[in-house]
Amino acid sequence: MKFQTSEAFYKSLFDNMTDGLAYCQMIFDVQEKPVDFIYKRVNKNFEKLMGLKDVIGKKVTKVIPGIKASNPELFEIYGQVSLTGKPKEFEAYIEPLSIWLLVSVYSPQKKFFVTLFQNITKRKKIEKDLENARIASQNVLEDLSVEKSKTEIAKAKDEAILSSIGDGIIATGPDGKIIVMNKVAEKLLGWKVEEAMGKLYNEVISLEDEKGTLVPLEERPLTKAFTQSTTTTTTTTTTTNILHLLSKNKIKFPVVITASPVVLDNKIIGAVEVFRDITKEREIDKAKTEFVSLASHQLRTPLTTVSWYTEMILKGDVGKVIPDQKKYLKEIYQGNKRMIELVNTLLNVSRLELGTFNANPQPTDAIAIAKSVLDEQKPNIEKKKLVMVENLSKDIPIFSTDPKLLRMVFQNILSNAVEYTAPSGRIELTVSCDTKTVAIKVSDTGYGIPKNQQSQIFTKLFRADNVRAKDTDGTGLGLYITKSVVENSGGKIWFESEENKGSTFYVTLPMDGVKKKEGAA
Ligand code: ADP
């Protein structure tokens, strides 16, 4: 190759190479320290890469102001290479130009050097992003492990709480399979936790009612938690409705159960059942009821004696009674009568609770009973000047029921209507029937029942605040007894009421509902 040809060849190579290239002269100060350099020749891509123009013959400190401060190492390296002739390769970030360069430098002649540049800004950015991603994922991992240990601590706490709770606890997933069971549940049910885990709830737990009939799956509190999304608590108030759990070895014990759904994001993801063995409470309850029963029995005889003798004296059977004496004797007689009624009520409650309430169904005329109860109430109705409206259907057939119990129902709801209606009010008694049921309805325009107390009206000893303020007599036992009697006869009782407007009580009784039951006298 001739010189000219080779010169042209190199020039074309020089201008067309993708790397930037610069040929520079290093400037040293008096102490031979490299302080600046002058561009002698550069190729096209140098200008493109660096975004610079017309650099030939100029000092770098002029061309790129600030380079000395941002990249002092450049001067060191170039100075060294231009003195020693040892080539070098390095990466540098040129801050004034905001670019990353991969630089190769060599020296063709002392105090001169050639640099080849590649723009590696993009690669550096990717590397930086990768590094950031790595740091971020490491942070996430660290956070996760912190969370994990927090969760483990919380779990350990939950487990400690679960095992120290005195009630049995079982939790299931959405499929009804057991996922949690505490020590008390293990002890009561006779199932080992490991055995029960993952089994279906109904494989582990059998529930029976008082009579020993298996409670169907769909009626169990836990099933209701799933199907109705409600919390159910079983009752402890009467002996008839108490549920019993069966342990693995078929040992039966009475329980009170509360089952609740576990809801997350509006979805039921499981259910929790808490249960307590109430054998002891029931024994205490029974002893209490038996005591009341015994005391009431014993009280009846002397009270009846007082009643008889007062009546005899009042009638003058044992000599003349002066008006003042008569007045006090009447008070004694009335007070004693109220005491007998109370004792009878207490006896009825204890019979209901001990399950010794007797029922003697016989052909009964409901209308005759209604009329005789109305007659009994007449003095009170007249005293208060109440308007009494009677709608007694003529179509009610004679049907089989216990007349004493039916009388008790009429007496209770009618006497309440009379008692809790202000003078000059109105009471309406309706007795009707269809082919299977007799319906009794008693409406009054009386004091009514406050909304917030309506749910308690049938509970034992409950009296609403508005009547307690007006009337101190009354036990809060009448409706409790009536409801039990009606329900034991297969019937229903409910009411509607608005305070200061009035109340309507409804009773329906099936005509074939009452089964004969021998109880105590
Ligand atoms: P008692 O009448 O002895 O208080 P009950 O069990 O018969 O007991 O009634 C319970 C409570 O229900 C009453 O104290 C009263 O607050 C309310 N109640 C019952 N019937 C009526 C009625 N017709 N009007 C207003 N309140 C009533």
PDB file of N, CA and C in Angstrom, residues 192-244:
ATOM      1  N   LYS A 192     -58.036 -36.749  69.877  1.00  0.00           N
ATOM      2  CA  LYS A 192     -56.724 -36.108  69.888  1.00  0.00           C
ATOM      3  C   LYS A 192     -56.713 -35.056  68.774  1.00  0.00           C
ATOM      4  N   VAL A 193     -56.037 -33.920  69.039  1.00  0.00           N
ATOM      5  CA  VAL A 193     -55.982 -32.843  68.049  1.00  0.00           C
ATOM      6  C   VAL A 193     -55.491 -33.381  66.695  1.00  0.00           C
ATOM      7  N   GLU A 194     -54.422 -34.189  66.733  1.00  0.00           N
ATOM      8  CA  GLU A 194     -53.843 -34.692  65.468  1.00  0.00           C
ATOM      9  C   GLU A 194     -54.850 -35.553  64.709  1.00  0.00           C
ATOM     10  N   GLU A 195     -55.663 -36.299  65.476  1.00  0.00           N
ATOM     11  CA  GLU A 195     -56.663 -37.172  64.826  1.00  0.00           C
ATOM     12  C   GLU A 195     -57.751 -36.345  64.153  1.00  0.00           C
ATOM     13  N   ALA A 196     -58.165 -35.287  64.883  1.00  0.00           N
ATOM     14  CA  ALA A 196     -59.330 -34.524  64.418  1.00  0.00           C
ATOM     15  C   ALA A 196     -59.000 -33.588  63.264  1.00  0.00           C
ATOM     16  N   MET A 197     -57.752 -33.108  63.210  1.00  0.00           N
ATOM     17  CA  MET A 197     -57.360 -32.145  62.171  1.00  0.00           C
ATOM     18  C   MET A 197     -57.658 -32.674  60.775  1.00  0.00           C
ATOM     19  N   GLY A 198     -58.287 -31.855  59.974  1.00  0.00           N
ATOM     20  CA  GLY A 198     -58.544 -32.234  58.581  1.00  0.00           C
ATOM     21  C   GLY A 198     -59.798 -33.074  58.407  1.00  0.00           C
ATOM     22  N   LYS A 199     -60.355 -33.581  59.544  1.00  0.00           N
ATOM     23  CA  LYS A 199     -61.601 -34.361  59.424  1.00  0.00           C
ATOM     24  C   LYS A 199     -62.781 -33.403  59.320  1.00  0.00           C
ATOM     25  N   LEU A 200     -63.868 -33.899  58.745  1.00  0.00           N
ATOM     26  CA  LEU A 200     -65.070 -33.077  58.663  1.00  0.00           C
ATOM     27  C   LEU A 200     -65.635 -32.877  60.063  1.00  0.00           C
ATOM     28  N   TYR A 201     -66.160 -31.662  60.310  1.00  0.00           N
ATOM     29  CA  TYR A 201     -66.698 -31.304  61.629  1.00  0.00           C
ATOM     30  C   TYR A 201     -67.706 -32.341  62.115  1.00  0.00           C
ATOM     31  N   ASN A 202     -68.622 -32.761  61.217  1.00  0.00           N
ATOM     32  CA  ASN A 202     -69.674 -33.681  61.663  1.00  0.00           C
ATOM     33  C   ASN A 202     -69.193 -35.116  61.855  1.00  0.00           C
ATOM     34  N   GLU A 203     -67.964 -35.406  61.390  1.00  0.00           N
ATOM     35  CA  GLU A 203     -67.416 -36.737  61.675  1.00  0.00           C
ATOM     36  C   GLU A 203     -66.928 -36.780  63.122  1.00  0.00           C
ATOM     37  N   VAL A 204     -66.519 -35.621  63.632  1.00  0.00           N
ATOM     38  CA  VAL A 204     -65.923 -35.561  64.965  1.00  0.00           C
ATOM     39  C   VAL A 204     -66.981 -35.237  66.024  1.00  0.00           C
ATOM     40  N   ILE A 205     -67.955 -34.388  65.638  1.00  0.00           N
ATOM     41  CA  ILE A 205     -68.904 -33.904  66.643  1.00  0.00           C
ATOM     42  C   ILE A 205     -70.328 -34.351  66.357  1.00  0.00           C
ATOM     43  N   SER A 206     -70.914 -35.057  67.333  1.00  0.00           N
ATOM     44  CA  SER A 206     -72.330 -35.416  67.223  1.00  0.00           C
ATOM     45  C   SER A 206     -73.087 -34.629  68.259  1.00  0.00           C
ATOM     46  N   LEU A 207     -74.245 -34.130  67.837  1.00  0.00           N
ATOM     47  CA  LEU A 207     -75.033 -33.281  68.710  1.00  0.00           C
ATOM     48  C   LEU A 207     -76.422 -33.892  68.849  1.00  0.00           C
ATOM     49  N   GLU A 208     -76.891 -33.980  70.105  1.00  0.00           N
ATOM     50  CA  GLU A 208     -78.233 -34.536  70.333  1.00  0.00           C
ATOM     51  C   GLU A 208     -79.073 -33.548  71.114  1.00  0.00           C
ATOM     52  N   ASP A 209     -80.399 -33.638  70.965  1.00  0.00           N
ATOM     53  CA  ASP A 209     -81.237 -32.790  71.801  1.00  0.00           C
ATOM     54  C   ASP A 209     -81.537 -33.525  73.107  1.00  0.00           C
ATOM     55  N   GLU A 210     -82.361 -32.895  73.935  1.00  0.00           N
ATOM     56  CA  GLU A 210     -82.659 -33.443  75.258  1.00  0.00           C
ATOM     57  C   GLU A 210     -83.194 -34.869  75.195  1.00  0.00           C
ATOM     58  N   LYS A 211     -83.984 -35.142  74.133  1.00  0.00           N
ATOM     59  CA  LYS A 211     -84.616 -36.458  74.037  1.00  0.00           C
ATOM     60  C   LYS A 211     -83.698 -37.502  73.401  1.00  0.00           C
ATOM     61  N   GLY A 212     -82.477 -37.105  73.037  1.00  0.00           N
ATOM     62  CA  GLY A 212     -81.550 -38.053  72.437  1.00  0.00           C
ATOM     63  C   GLY A 212     -81.677 -38.164  70.929  1.00  0.00           C
ATOM     64  N   THR A 213     -82.417 -37.246  70.304  1.00  0.00           N
ATOM     65  CA  THR A 213     -82.524 -37.269  68.839  1.00  0.00           C
ATOM     66  C   THR A 213     -81.348 -36.493  68.269  1.00  0.00           C
ATOM     67  N   LEU A 214     -80.719 -37.087  67.239  1.00  0.00           N
ATOM     68  CA  LEU A 214     -79.570 -36.437  66.619  1.00  0.00           C
ATOM     69  C   LEU A 214     -80.003 -35.129  65.955  1.00  0.00           C
ATOM     70  N   VAL A 215     -79.281 -34.045  66.222  1.00  0.00           N
ATOM     71  CA  VAL A 215     -79.630 -32.764  65.591  1.00  0.00           C
ATOM     72  C   VAL A 215     -79.168 -32.822  64.132  1.00  0.00           C
ATOM     73  N   PRO A 216     -80.095 -32.620  63.167  1.00  0.00           N
ATOM     74  CA  PRO A 216     -79.691 -32.709  61.767  1.00  0.00           C
ATOM     75  C   PRO A 216     -78.615 -31.682  61.442  1.00  0.00           C
ATOM     76  N   LEU A 217     -77.753 -32.050  60.513  1.00  0.00           N
ATOM     77  CA  LEU A 217     -76.605 -31.209  60.164  1.00  0.00           C
ATOM     78  C   LEU A 217     -77.010 -29.768  59.877  1.00  0.00           C
ATOM     79  N   GLU A 218     -78.123 -29.606  59.131  1.00  0.00           N
ATOM     80  CA  GLU A 218     -78.488 -28.236  58.714  1.00  0.00           C
ATOM     81  C   GLU A 218     -78.981 -27.381  59.882  1.00  0.00           C
ATOM     82  N   GLU A 219     -79.310 -28.028  61.015  1.00  0.00           N
ATOM     83  CA  GLU A 219     -79.790 -27.235  62.154  1.00  0.00           C
ATOM     84  C   GLU A 219     -78.705 -26.949  63.184  1.00  0.00           C
ATOM     85  N   ARG A 220     -77.517 -27.458  62.909  1.00  0.00           N
ATOM     86  CA  ARG A 220     -76.448 -27.231  63.884  1.00  0.00           C
ATOM     87  C   ARG A 220     -75.958 -25.783  63.836  1.00  0.00           C
ATOM     88  N   PRO A 221     -75.583 -25.251  65.005  1.00  0.00           N
ATOM     89  CA  PRO A 221     -75.137 -23.854  65.030  1.00  0.00           C
ATOM     90  C   PRO A 221     -74.026 -23.568  64.022  1.00  0.00           C
ATOM     91  N   LEU A 222     -73.077 -24.511  63.879  1.00  0.00           N
ATOM     92  CA  LEU A 222     -71.957 -24.251  62.963  1.00  0.00           C
ATOM     93  C   LEU A 222     -72.434 -24.161  61.511  1.00  0.00           C
ATOM     94  N   THR A 223     -73.413 -25.030  61.166  1.00  0.00           N
ATOM     95  CA  THR A 223     -73.953 -24.974  59.797  1.00  0.00           C
ATOM     96  C   THR A 223     -74.648 -23.643  59.573  1.00  0.00           C
ATOM     97  N   LYS A 224     -75.369 -23.182  60.622  1.00  0.00           N
ATOM     98  CA  LYS A 224     -76.064 -21.900  60.493  1.00  0.00           C
ATOM     99  C   LYS A 224     -75.066 -20.758  60.304  1.00  0.00           C
ATOM    100  N   ALA A 225     -73.898 -20.892  60.945  1.00  0.00           N
ATOM    101  CA  ALA A 225     -72.872 -19.848  60.773  1.00  0.00           C
ATOM    102  C   ALA A 225     -72.518 -19.732  59.296  1.00  0.00           C
ATOM    103  N   PHE A 226     -72.472 -20.895  58.599  1.00  0.00           N
ATOM    104  CA  PHE A 226     -72.138 -20.880  57.169  1.00  0.00           C
ATOM    105  C   PHE A 226     -73.311 -20.424  56.317  1.00  0.00           C
ATOM    106  N   THR A 227     -74.496 -21.025  56.579  1.00  0.00           N
ATOM    107  CA  THR A 227     -75.612 -20.781  55.659  1.00  0.00           C
ATOM    108  C   THR A 227     -76.271 -19.430  55.898  1.00  0.00           C
ATOM    109  N   GLN A 228     -76.355 -18.999  57.177  1.00  0.00           N
ATOM    110  CA  GLN A 228     -77.055 -17.735  57.425  1.00  0.00           C
ATOM    111  C   GLN A 228     -76.114 -16.618  57.803  1.00  0.00           C
ATOM    112  N   SER A 229     -74.818 -16.955  57.888  1.00  0.00           N
ATOM    113  CA  SER A 229     -73.805 -15.970  58.267  1.00  0.00           C
ATOM    114  C   SER A 229     -74.154 -15.267  59.584  1.00  0.00           C
ATOM    115  N   THR A 230     -74.731 -16.057  60.515  1.00  0.00           N
ATOM    116  CA  THR A 230     -75.109 -15.446  61.796  1.00  0.00           C
ATOM    117  C   THR A 230     -74.426 -16.172  62.947  1.00  0.00           C
ATOM    118  N   THR A 231     -74.333 -15.462  64.059  1.00  0.00           N
ATOM    119  CA  THR A 231     -73.801 -16.080  65.268  1.00  0.00           C
ATOM    120  C   THR A 231     -74.972 -16.663  66.043  1.00  0.00           C
ATOM    121  N   THR A 232     -74.866 -17.945  66.394  1.00  0.00           N
ATOM    122  CA  THR A 232     -75.949 -18.592  67.124  1.00  0.00           C
ATOM    123  C   THR A 232     -75.429 -19.040  68.482  1.00  0.00           C
ATOM    124  N   THR A 233     -76.230 -18.772  69.514  1.00  0.00           N
ATOM    125  CA  THR A 233     -75.885 -19.300  70.835  1.00  0.00           C
ATOM    126  C   THR A 233     -77.037 -20.169  71.287  1.00  0.00           C
ATOM    127  N   THR A 234     -76.727 -21.388  71.710  1.00  0.00           N
ATOM    128  CA  THR A 234     -77.809 -22.280  72.126  1.00  0.00           C
ATOM    129  C   THR A 234     -78.248 -21.902  73.531  1.00  0.00           C
ATOM    130  N   THR A 235     -79.444 -22.352  73.864  1.00  0.00           N
ATOM    131  CA  THR A 235     -80.042 -21.876  75.111  1.00  0.00           C
ATOM    132  C   THR A 235     -79.634 -22.693  76.322  1.00  0.00           C
ATOM    133  N   THR A 236     -79.749 -22.025  77.484  1.00  0.00           N
ATOM    134  CA  THR A 236     -79.513 -22.744  78.734  1.00  0.00           C
ATOM    135  C   THR A 236     -80.705 -22.555  79.651  1.00  0.00           C
ATOM    136  N   THR A 237     -81.758 -21.867  79.151  1.00  0.00           N
ATOM    137  CA  THR A 237     -82.809 -21.451  80.076  1.00  0.00           C
ATOM    138  C   THR A 237     -83.784 -22.548  80.466  1.00  0.00           C
ATOM    139  N   THR A 238     -84.196 -23.364  79.524  1.00  0.00           N
ATOM    140  CA  THR A 238     -85.132 -24.417  79.921  1.00  0.00           C
ATOM    141  C   THR A 238     -84.483 -25.773  79.692  1.00  0.00           C
ATOM    142  N   THR A 239     -85.004 -26.723  80.412  1.00  0.00           N
ATOM    143  CA  THR A 239     -84.417 -28.054  80.296  1.00  0.00           C
ATOM    144  C   THR A 239     -84.693 -28.662  78.934  1.00  0.00           C
ATOM    145  N   THR A 240     -85.758 -28.241  78.283  1.00  0.00           N
ATOM    146  CA  THR A 240     -86.183 -28.933  77.070  1.00  0.00           C
ATOM    147  C   THR A 240     -85.290 -28.703  75.858  1.00  0.00           C
ATOM    148  N   ASN A 241     -84.663 -27.516  75.791  1.00  0.00           N
ATOM    149  CA  ASN A 241     -83.943 -27.218  74.556  1.00  0.00           C
ATOM    150  C   ASN A 241     -82.434 -27.393  74.642  1.00  0.00           C
ATOM    151  N   ILE A 242     -81.973 -27.936  75.735  1.00  0.00           N
ATOM    152  CA  ILE A 242     -80.523 -27.999  75.897  1.00  0.00           C
ATOM    153  C   ILE A 242     -79.917 -29.087  75.008  1.00  0.00           C
ATOM    154  N   LEU A 243     -78.816 -28.714  74.323  1.00  0.00           N
ATOM    155  CA  LEU A 243     -78.171 -29.666  73.417  1.00  0.00           C
ATOM    156  C   LEU A 243     -77.072 -30.426  74.159  1.00  0.00           C
ATOM    157  N   HIS A 244     -76.810 -31.629  73.661  1.00  0.00           N
ATOM    158  CA  HIS A 244     -75.765 -32.453  74.266  1.00  0.00           C
ATOM    159  C   HIS A 244     -74.748 -32.837  73.209  1.00  0.00           C
TER     160      HIS A 244
END
